[in-house]
mmCIF file of C-alpha atoms in Angstrom:
data_model
loop_
_atom_site.group_PDB
_atom_site.id
_atom_site.type_symbol
_atom_site.label_atom_id
_atom_site.label_comp_id
_atom_site.label_asym_id
_atom_site.label_seq_id
_atom_site.Cartn_x
_atom_site.Cartn_y
_atom_site.Cartn_z
ATOM 1 C CA MET A 1 127.955 13.463 -19.314
ATOM 2 C CA THR A 2 127.623 11.198 -16.270
ATOM 3 C CA ALA A 3 124.037 10.313 -15.195
ATOM 4 C CA ILE A 4 122.984 11.012 -11.527
ATOM 5 C CA ASP A 5 121.467 8.042 -9.740
ATOM 6 C CA PRO A 6 118.180 9.149 -7.951
ATOM 7 C CA ALA A 7 118.242 6.158 -5.540
ATOM 8 C CA PRO A 8 120.185 7.845 -2.684
ATOM 9 C CA LYS A 9 117.779 10.807 -2.634
ATOM 10 C CA SER A 10 114.689 8.595 -2.464
ATOM 11 C CA SER A 11 116.276 6.468 0.261
ATOM 12 C CA SER A 12 117.076 9.554 2.359
ATOM 13 C CA LEU A 13 113.525 10.848 1.912
ATOM 14 C CA LEU A 14 112.101 7.518 3.043
ATOM 15 C CA ARG A 15 114.246 7.552 6.148
ATOM 16 C CA ASN A 16 113.143 11.079 6.977
ATOM 17 C CA LEU A 17 109.480 10.166 6.559
ATOM 18 C CA LEU A 18 109.911 7.075 8.721
ATOM 19 C CA ALA A 19 111.666 9.092 11.450
ATOM 20 C CA ALA A 20 108.894 11.704 11.362
ATOM 21 C CA ALA A 21 106.234 8.997 11.622
ATOM 22 C CA LEU A 22 107.992 7.356 14.558
ATOM 23 C CA THR A 23 108.382 10.713 16.303
ATOM 24 C CA THR A 24 104.740 11.569 15.752
ATOM 25 C CA GLY A 25 103.653 8.136 16.985
ATOM 26 C CA ALA A 26 105.815 8.389 20.099
ATOM 27 C CA LEU A 27 104.465 11.850 20.813
ATOM 28 C CA ALA A 28 100.880 10.664 20.373
ATOM 29 C CA LEU A 29 101.536 7.679 22.644
ATOM 30 C CA ALA A 30 103.085 9.924 25.297
ATOM 31 C CA VAL A 31 100.128 12.306 25.119
ATOM 32 C CA GLY A 32 97.679 9.400 25.368
ATOM 33 C CA LEU A 33 99.476 7.842 28.331
ATOM 34 C CA GLY A 34 99.732 11.229 30.020
ATOM 35 C CA TRP A 35 96.016 11.817 29.537
ATOM 36 C CA GLN A 36 95.175 8.391 30.952
ATOM 37 C CA MET A 37 97.431 8.995 33.953
ATOM 38 C CA TRP A 38 95.788 12.369 34.540
ATOM 39 C CA GLN A 39 92.319 10.852 34.280
ATOM 40 C CA ARG A 40 93.296 8.131 36.714
ATOM 41 C CA TYR A 41 94.781 10.709 39.037
ATOM 42 C CA MET A 42 91.576 12.730 39.009
ATOM 43 C CA ALA A 43 89.336 9.651 39.332
ATOM 44 C CA THR A 44 91.321 8.096 42.188
ATOM 45 C CA PRO A 45 91.243 10.530 45.123
ATOM 46 C CA TRP A 46 94.168 10.210 47.500
ATOM 47 C CA THR A 47 95.834 12.293 50.130
ATOM 48 C CA ARG A 48 98.931 12.215 52.266
ATOM 49 C CA ASP A 49 97.044 14.228 54.865
ATOM 50 C CA GLY A 50 95.686 11.259 56.809
ATOM 51 C CA MET A 51 95.806 10.387 60.483
ATOM 52 C CA VAL A 52 95.045 7.382 62.651
ATOM 53 C CA ARG A 53 92.471 8.232 65.291
ATOM 54 C CA ALA A 54 90.796 6.498 68.218
ATOM 55 C CA TYR A 55 88.368 7.300 70.999
ATOM 56 C CA VAL A 56 90.026 8.175 74.298
ATOM 57 C CA VAL A 57 88.031 7.500 77.465
ATOM 58 C CA THR A 58 88.928 9.810 80.335
ATOM 59 C CA VAL A 59 88.543 7.989 83.637
ATOM 60 C CA THR A 60 87.180 10.385 86.233
ATOM 61 C CA PRO A 61 86.376 9.374 89.825
ATOM 62 C CA GLN A 62 82.943 10.179 91.175
ATOM 63 C CA VAL A 63 84.190 10.306 94.773
ATOM 64 C CA SER A 64 87.229 11.965 96.281
ATOM 65 C CA GLY A 65 89.975 10.395 98.346
ATOM 66 C CA ARG A 66 93.571 9.230 98.504
ATOM 67 C CA ILE A 67 94.548 6.661 95.891
ATOM 68 C CA LEU A 68 95.235 3.513 97.869
ATOM 69 C CA LYS A 69 96.079 1.170 95.006
ATOM 70 C CA LEU A 70 97.041 1.656 91.360
ATOM 71 C CA ALA A 71 96.485 -1.622 89.530
ATOM 72 C CA VAL A 72 97.861 -0.619 86.096
ATOM 73 C CA LYS A 73 101.053 0.648 84.518
ATOM 74 C CA ALA A 74 101.656 3.079 81.683
ATOM 75 C CA ASP A 75 100.730 1.703 78.224
ATOM 76 C CA GLN A 76 99.280 -1.482 79.752
ATOM 77 C CA PHE A 77 96.441 -3.214 77.937
ATOM 78 C CA VAL A 78 93.315 -3.624 80.047
ATOM 79 C CA HIS A 79 90.064 -5.433 79.424
ATOM 80 C CA LYS A 80 86.665 -3.938 80.059
ATOM 81 C CA GLY A 81 85.901 -4.318 83.768
ATOM 82 C CA ASP A 82 89.536 -4.666 84.906
ATOM 83 C CA LEU A 83 90.462 -2.772 88.072
ATOM 84 C CA LEU A 84 92.335 0.448 87.380
ATOM 85 C CA MET A 85 92.686 1.939 90.837
ATOM 86 C CA GLU A 86 91.180 1.940 94.297
ATOM 87 C CA ILE A 87 90.458 5.015 96.389
ATOM 88 C CA GLU A 88 90.816 4.696 100.146
ATOM 89 C CA PRO A 89 87.391 3.364 101.228
ATOM 90 C CA ASP A 90 87.510 4.024 105.006
ATOM 91 C CA ASP A 91 85.440 7.217 104.946
ATOM 92 C CA TYR A 92 82.814 5.611 102.719
ATOM 93 C CA GLN A 93 82.639 2.455 104.828
ATOM 94 C CA ILE A 94 81.958 4.636 107.877
ATOM 95 C CA ALA A 95 79.328 6.574 105.917
ATOM 96 C CA LEU A 96 77.702 3.272 104.940
ATOM 97 C CA ALA A 97 77.631 2.062 108.557
ATOM 98 C CA ASN A 98 76.101 5.361 109.641
ATOM 99 C CA ALA A 99 73.468 5.130 106.906
ATOM 100 C CA GLU A 100 72.570 1.594 107.993
ATOM 101 C CA ALA A 101 72.125 2.824 111.577
ATOM 102 C CA VAL A 102 69.907 5.686 110.421
ATOM 103 C CA VAL A 103 67.772 3.211 108.453
ATOM 104 C CA ALA A 104 67.384 0.994 111.521
ATOM 105 C CA GLN A 105 66.378 3.978 113.655
ATOM 106 C CA ALA A 106 63.914 5.231 111.063
ATOM 107 C CA LYS A 107 62.413 1.757 110.688
ATOM 108 C CA ALA A 108 61.903 1.421 114.464
ATOM 109 C CA ASP A 109 60.296 4.865 114.669
ATOM 110 C CA LEU A 110 58.034 4.023 111.722
ATOM 111 C CA ASP A 111 56.941 0.730 113.259
ATOM 112 C CA ASN A 112 56.152 2.392 116.595
ATOM 113 C CA LYS A 113 54.181 5.251 115.079
ATOM 114 C CA GLN A 114 52.345 2.948 112.715
ATOM 115 C CA VAL A 115 51.234 0.772 115.636
ATOM 116 C CA GLU A 116 50.084 3.840 117.564
ATOM 117 C CA ALA A 117 48.173 5.146 114.552
ATOM 118 C CA ASP A 118 46.537 1.752 113.942
ATOM 119 C CA ARG A 119 45.544 1.373 117.601
ATOM 120 C CA ARG A 120 43.899 4.783 117.720
ATOM 121 C CA ALA A 121 42.211 4.208 114.386
ATOM 122 C CA GLU A 122 40.422 1.192 115.913
ATOM 123 C CA LEU A 123 39.082 3.216 118.862
ATOM 124 C CA THR A 124 35.775 4.989 118.739
ATOM 125 C CA THR A 125 35.349 8.719 119.031
ATOM 126 C CA LEU A 126 34.263 8.157 122.659
ATOM 127 C CA SER A 127 37.833 7.095 123.546
ATOM 128 C CA VAL A 128 39.871 9.307 121.209
ATOM 129 C CA SER A 129 39.054 12.384 119.240
ATOM 130 C CA LYS A 130 39.080 12.512 115.487
ATOM 131 C CA GLU A 131 41.867 15.069 115.664
ATOM 132 C CA ASP A 132 44.113 12.701 117.632
ATOM 133 C CA GLN A 133 43.505 9.945 115.104
ATOM 134 C CA GLN A 134 44.526 12.271 112.282
ATOM 135 C CA ASN A 135 47.620 13.473 114.163
ATOM 136 C CA PHE A 136 48.855 9.920 114.807
ATOM 137 C CA ALA A 137 48.152 8.938 111.193
ATOM 138 C CA ALA A 138 50.111 11.978 109.989
ATOM 139 C CA ALA A 139 52.997 11.140 112.337
ATOM 140 C CA ALA A 140 53.092 7.613 110.923
ATOM 141 C CA ALA A 141 53.138 8.983 107.355
ATOM 142 C CA ILE A 142 55.986 11.362 108.239
ATOM 143 C CA ALA A 143 57.905 8.476 109.797
ATOM 144 C CA GLY A 144 57.350 6.474 106.611
ATOM 145 C CA ALA A 145 58.767 9.282 104.500
ATOM 146 C CA THR A 146 61.750 9.590 106.822
ATOM 147 C CA TYR A 147 62.362 5.865 106.472
ATOM 148 C CA GLN A 148 62.320 6.146 102.686
ATOM 149 C CA GLN A 149 64.823 8.995 102.875
ATOM 150 C CA ALA A 150 67.060 6.860 105.076
ATOM 151 C CA LEU A 151 66.856 4.010 102.536
ATOM 152 C CA ALA A 152 67.842 6.385 99.728
ATOM 153 C CA ALA A 153 70.790 7.656 101.783
ATOM 154 C CA LEU A 154 71.808 4.039 102.401
ATOM 155 C CA ASP A 155 71.726 3.302 98.664
ATOM 156 C CA LEU A 156 73.867 6.377 98.016
ATOM 157 C CA ALA A 157 76.366 5.340 100.689
ATOM 158 C CA ARG A 158 76.649 1.883 99.111
ATOM 159 C CA LEU A 159 77.034 3.437 95.669
ATOM 160 C CA ASN A 160 79.782 5.799 96.850
ATOM 161 C CA LEU A 161 81.627 2.900 98.453
ATOM 162 C CA SER A 162 81.472 0.955 95.180
ATOM 163 C CA ARG A 163 82.797 4.017 93.359
ATOM 164 C CA THR A 164 86.067 3.814 95.276
ATOM 165 C CA ARG A 165 86.996 1.045 92.829
ATOM 166 C CA LEU A 166 87.526 2.385 89.317
ATOM 167 C CA VAL A 167 87.355 -0.178 86.510
ATOM 168 C CA SER A 168 88.069 0.187 82.798
ATOM 169 C CA PRO A 169 84.938 0.998 80.774
ATOM 170 C CA VAL A 170 86.477 -0.335 77.523
ATOM 171 C CA ASN A 171 89.168 -2.602 76.147
ATOM 172 C CA GLY A 172 92.202 -0.456 75.568
ATOM 173 C CA TYR A 173 95.550 0.917 76.579
ATOM 174 C CA VAL A 174 96.340 3.097 79.572
ATOM 175 C CA THR A 175 98.141 6.110 78.135
ATOM 176 C CA ASN A 176 100.133 9.030 79.527
ATOM 177 C CA LEU A 177 99.816 7.757 83.087
ATOM 178 C CA VAL A 178 101.076 10.279 85.638
ATOM 179 C CA THR A 179 98.856 9.325 88.591
ATOM 180 C CA GLN A 180 100.585 7.432 91.392
ATOM 181 C CA PRO A 181 99.484 5.710 94.612
ATOM 182 C CA GLY A 182 99.146 8.279 97.369
ATOM 183 C CA ASP A 183 97.873 11.014 95.081
ATOM 184 C CA TYR A 184 94.578 12.602 96.017
ATOM 185 C CA ALA A 185 91.804 11.944 93.539
ATOM 186 C CA THR A 186 89.195 14.682 93.267
ATOM 187 C CA ALA A 187 85.696 13.864 92.093
ATOM 188 C CA GLY A 188 85.111 15.127 88.581
ATOM 189 C CA GLN A 189 88.797 15.489 87.685
ATOM 190 C CA ARG A 190 90.559 13.103 85.277
ATOM 191 C CA VAL A 191 93.043 10.679 86.807
ATOM 192 C CA LEU A 192 93.977 8.622 83.734
ATOM 193 C CA SER A 193 93.026 7.948 80.112
ATOM 194 C CA VAL A 194 92.341 4.730 78.213
ATOM 195 C CA VAL A 195 92.620 4.547 74.410
ATOM 196 C CA ASP A 196 89.775 2.346 73.178
ATOM 197 C CA SER A 197 91.502 -0.415 71.207
ATOM 198 C CA ASP A 198 88.253 -1.332 69.428
ATOM 199 C CA SER A 199 87.705 2.148 68.000
ATOM 200 C CA PHE A 200 90.693 2.823 65.729
ATOM 201 C CA TRP A 201 89.925 4.437 62.389
ATOM 202 C CA VAL A 202 91.692 6.651 59.840
ATOM 203 C CA ASP A 203 90.675 10.173 58.906
ATOM 204 C CA GLY A 204 91.723 11.240 55.423
ATOM 205 C CA TYR A 205 91.492 14.989 54.885
ATOM 206 C CA PHE A 206 90.507 15.306 51.219
ATOM 207 C CA GLU A 207 90.177 18.461 49.156
ATOM 208 C CA GLU A 208 86.618 19.436 48.301
ATOM 209 C CA THR A 209 87.411 19.218 44.569
ATOM 210 C CA VAL A 210 87.500 15.385 44.695
ATOM 211 C CA PHE A 211 84.359 14.837 46.742
ATOM 212 C CA GLY A 212 82.394 13.820 43.672
ATOM 213 C CA HIS A 213 84.535 10.682 43.473
ATOM 214 C CA ILE A 214 84.135 9.617 47.129
ATOM 215 C CA HIS A 215 81.135 7.637 48.355
ATOM 216 C CA VAL A 216 80.268 5.772 51.532
ATOM 217 C CA GLY A 217 81.179 2.132 51.034
ATOM 218 C CA ASP A 218 84.094 2.775 48.673
ATOM 219 C CA THR A 219 87.190 0.690 49.239
ATOM 220 C CA ALA A 220 90.160 2.547 50.694
ATOM 221 C CA ARG A 221 93.813 1.676 50.853
ATOM 222 C CA VAL A 222 95.793 3.062 53.766
ATOM 223 C CA SER A 223 99.575 3.293 53.937
ATOM 224 C CA LEU A 224 101.082 4.252 57.280
ATOM 225 C CA MET A 225 104.373 6.062 57.370
ATOM 226 C CA ALA A 226 105.541 3.701 60.120
ATOM 227 C CA TYR A 227 104.765 0.456 58.238
ATOM 228 C CA PRO A 228 105.390 -0.649 54.636
ATOM 229 C CA ASP A 229 102.294 -2.820 54.233
ATOM 230 C CA VAL A 230 99.139 -1.433 52.638
ATOM 231 C CA LEU A 231 95.994 -1.839 54.734
ATOM 232 C CA THR A 232 92.504 -2.167 53.296
ATOM 233 C CA GLY A 233 89.434 -0.425 54.652
ATOM 234 C CA HIS A 234 86.213 1.179 53.546
ATOM 235 C CA VAL A 235 84.655 4.606 53.744
ATOM 236 C CA THR A 236 82.052 4.814 56.506
ATOM 237 C CA GLY A 237 81.376 8.526 56.581
ATOM 238 C CA ILE A 238 82.139 11.948 55.153
ATOM 239 C CA GLY A 239 82.424 14.935 57.451
ATOM 240 C CA ARG A 240 79.348 17.148 57.299
ATOM 241 C CA GLY A 241 81.004 20.286 58.519
ATOM 242 C CA ILE A 242 84.274 22.023 59.333
ATOM 243 C CA SER A 243 85.065 25.160 61.283
ATOM 244 C CA VAL A 244 84.262 28.382 59.432
ATOM 245 C CA SER A 245 86.244 31.371 60.652
ATOM 246 C CA ASN A 246 83.807 33.870 59.127
ATOM 247 C CA ALA A 247 81.000 32.452 61.268
ATOM 248 C CA GLN A 248 82.605 33.668 64.482
ATOM 249 C CA ALA A 249 80.672 36.491 66.111
ATOM 250 C CA ASP A 250 82.198 39.595 67.624
ATOM 251 C CA ALA A 251 81.235 41.163 70.946
ATOM 252 C CA SER A 252 78.064 42.616 69.446
ATOM 253 C CA GLY A 253 77.018 39.328 67.874
ATOM 254 C CA LEU A 254 77.863 40.315 64.287
ATOM 255 C CA ALA A 255 79.757 38.000 61.933
ATOM 256 C CA THR A 256 83.502 38.577 61.697
ATOM 257 C CA VAL A 257 84.299 38.445 57.966
ATOM 258 C CA ASN A 258 87.867 38.418 56.669
ATOM 259 C CA PRO A 259 88.059 41.192 54.009
ATOM 260 C CA VAL A 260 90.974 39.496 52.208
ATOM 261 C CA PHE A 261 90.057 37.238 49.267
ATOM 262 C CA THR A 262 92.972 35.933 47.215
ATOM 263 C CA TRP A 263 92.885 35.341 43.464
ATOM 264 C CA VAL A 264 93.706 31.676 43.903
ATOM 265 C CA ARG A 265 91.043 29.942 45.969
ATOM 266 C CA LEU A 266 92.448 27.166 48.122
ATOM 267 C CA ALA A 267 90.275 24.069 48.334
ATOM 268 C CA GLN A 268 88.975 23.271 51.796
ATOM 269 C CA ARG A 269 89.774 19.892 53.306
ATOM 270 C CA VAL A 270 87.033 17.776 54.839
ATOM 271 C CA PRO A 271 87.611 14.583 56.853
ATOM 272 C CA VAL A 272 86.604 11.244 55.350
ATOM 273 C CA ARG A 273 86.380 8.397 57.863
ATOM 274 C CA VAL A 274 87.883 5.056 56.883
ATOM 275 C CA VAL A 275 87.463 1.946 59.032
ATOM 276 C CA LEU A 276 90.199 -0.663 58.585
ATOM 277 C CA ASP A 277 88.920 -4.101 57.636
ATOM 278 C CA ASN A 278 91.786 -6.139 59.055
ATOM 279 C CA VAL A 279 94.770 -5.041 61.105
ATOM 280 C CA PRO A 280 97.644 -7.544 61.390
ATOM 281 C CA ALA A 281 98.559 -8.547 64.919
ATOM 282 C CA SER A 282 102.144 -7.450 64.285
ATOM 283 C CA LEU A 283 101.055 -3.874 63.526
ATOM 284 C CA THR A 284 100.843 -1.465 66.452
ATOM 285 C CA LEU A 285 98.279 1.264 65.888
ATOM 286 C CA SER A 286 98.666 4.532 67.733
ATOM 287 C CA ALA A 287 96.355 7.504 67.504
ATOM 288 C CA GLY A 288 98.123 10.280 65.628
ATOM 289 C CA LEU A 289 100.113 8.163 63.154
ATOM 290 C CA THR A 290 100.466 9.687 59.707
ATOM 291 C CA ALA A 291 98.716 7.898 56.849
ATOM 292 C CA THR A 292 98.282 8.103 53.097
ATOM 293 C CA VAL A 293 94.720 7.281 52.037
ATOM 294 C CA THR A 294 93.642 6.241 48.533
ATOM 295 C CA ILE A 295 89.957 5.848 47.687
ATOM 296 C CA VAL A 296 89.174 3.124 45.149
ATOM 297 C CA HIS A 297 85.749 3.004 43.502
ATOM 298 C CA GLY A 298 83.622 -0.116 43.801
ATOM 299 C CA LYS A 299 84.357 -1.477 40.312
ATOM 300 C CA GLU A 300 88.071 -1.028 40.893
ATOM 301 C CA ALA A 301 88.109 -2.435 44.408
ATOM 302 C CA GLY A 302 89.454 -5.784 43.288
ATOM 303 C CA GLN A 303 92.235 -4.284 41.159
ATOM 304 C CA GLN A 304 95.646 -3.405 42.475
ATOM 305 C CA THR A 305 96.281 0.296 42.241
ATOM 306 C CA PRO A 306 99.802 1.137 40.988
ATOM 307 C CA THR A 307 101.872 2.446 43.851
ATOM 308 C CA ALA A 308 105.118 4.300 44.204
ATOM 309 C CA ASN A 309 107.148 4.232 47.388
ATOM 310 C CA THR A 310 107.102 7.540 49.245
ATOM 311 C CA GLY A 311 107.969 8.731 52.682
ATOM 312 C CA ALA A 312 104.334 8.497 53.797
ATOM 313 C CA GLY A 313 103.482 5.170 52.242
ATOM 314 C CA SER A 314 102.295 4.267 48.761
ATOM 315 C CA ASP A 315 100.687 6.839 46.491
ATOM 316 C CA PRO A 316 99.315 5.932 43.058
ATOM 317 C CA THR A 317 100.574 9.162 41.527
ATOM 318 C CA ALA A 318 103.523 10.114 43.676
ATOM 319 C CA SER A 319 105.937 9.960 40.720
ATOM 320 C CA HIS A 320 104.238 12.766 38.768
ATOM 321 C CA GLN A 321 102.421 14.899 41.336
ATOM 322 C CA PRO A 322 103.783 16.721 44.383
ATOM 323 C CA GLY A 323 100.900 15.502 46.556
ATOM 324 C CA ARG A 324 97.560 16.551 47.883
#
């Protein structure tokens, strides 16, 4: 009989064991990497729901009149104190001249009555009665009050004349300009708006489930949809309140509560304010731009967060999560 060599069987068994070990190792490595990526995802809050914001100053005249001169154009940059427009000053110049005349008249009347009151105060009761002295003193006091009123009216007339020149209260950009020379400006109604160029910030609207990982002072990375470069900033504030629909009162003052409560509770989003540390001169910020915001904890601030190119900028987990 021919003997069977056991070597091929042992070799096949060894290969099978090696393949099983490699498969198990690869699976364990994949699970470990997946767990680390998930932990990093949970520990690094980010959101695509971000927006560039800025303060907008509404320029409102305090006097009414026809716009005589418009010194700016749409989207023009202006410095604080630059002339924006001039309202026709003729009416206010006339009012100022009239107020000056009233002051002069009141001053002359005061001087005359004060002299009369002083002269009678020096006379004895043999020449003038006590009642006459009191009447002339009262007339002088009334004239003094009238003079003070005239001075106040003069100050107001000067102030109104100065208000015919509207200057920019901030450094910024004139936006959505529709006012033109010849239009009538009404006191208390907006004539133009200036976006404060020194006030730009980014609001990231984060889900409440990640708030435990966000702190004031944390480093933030901001990616704008319009620009490829990643900007660096820091968290300066967390919103302390959002609108609550159930808090609205009905006609009787009772709370209006929505009776529908779904099985899956959707996390609320609360704004987190991020101030940009340095904005390149080549980058044009506009309020309303879409941004992706990633919060980096203090110990990780100096490390580069892995990014993946997306339509809204760079997200550290965009390759394995649909977004927040």
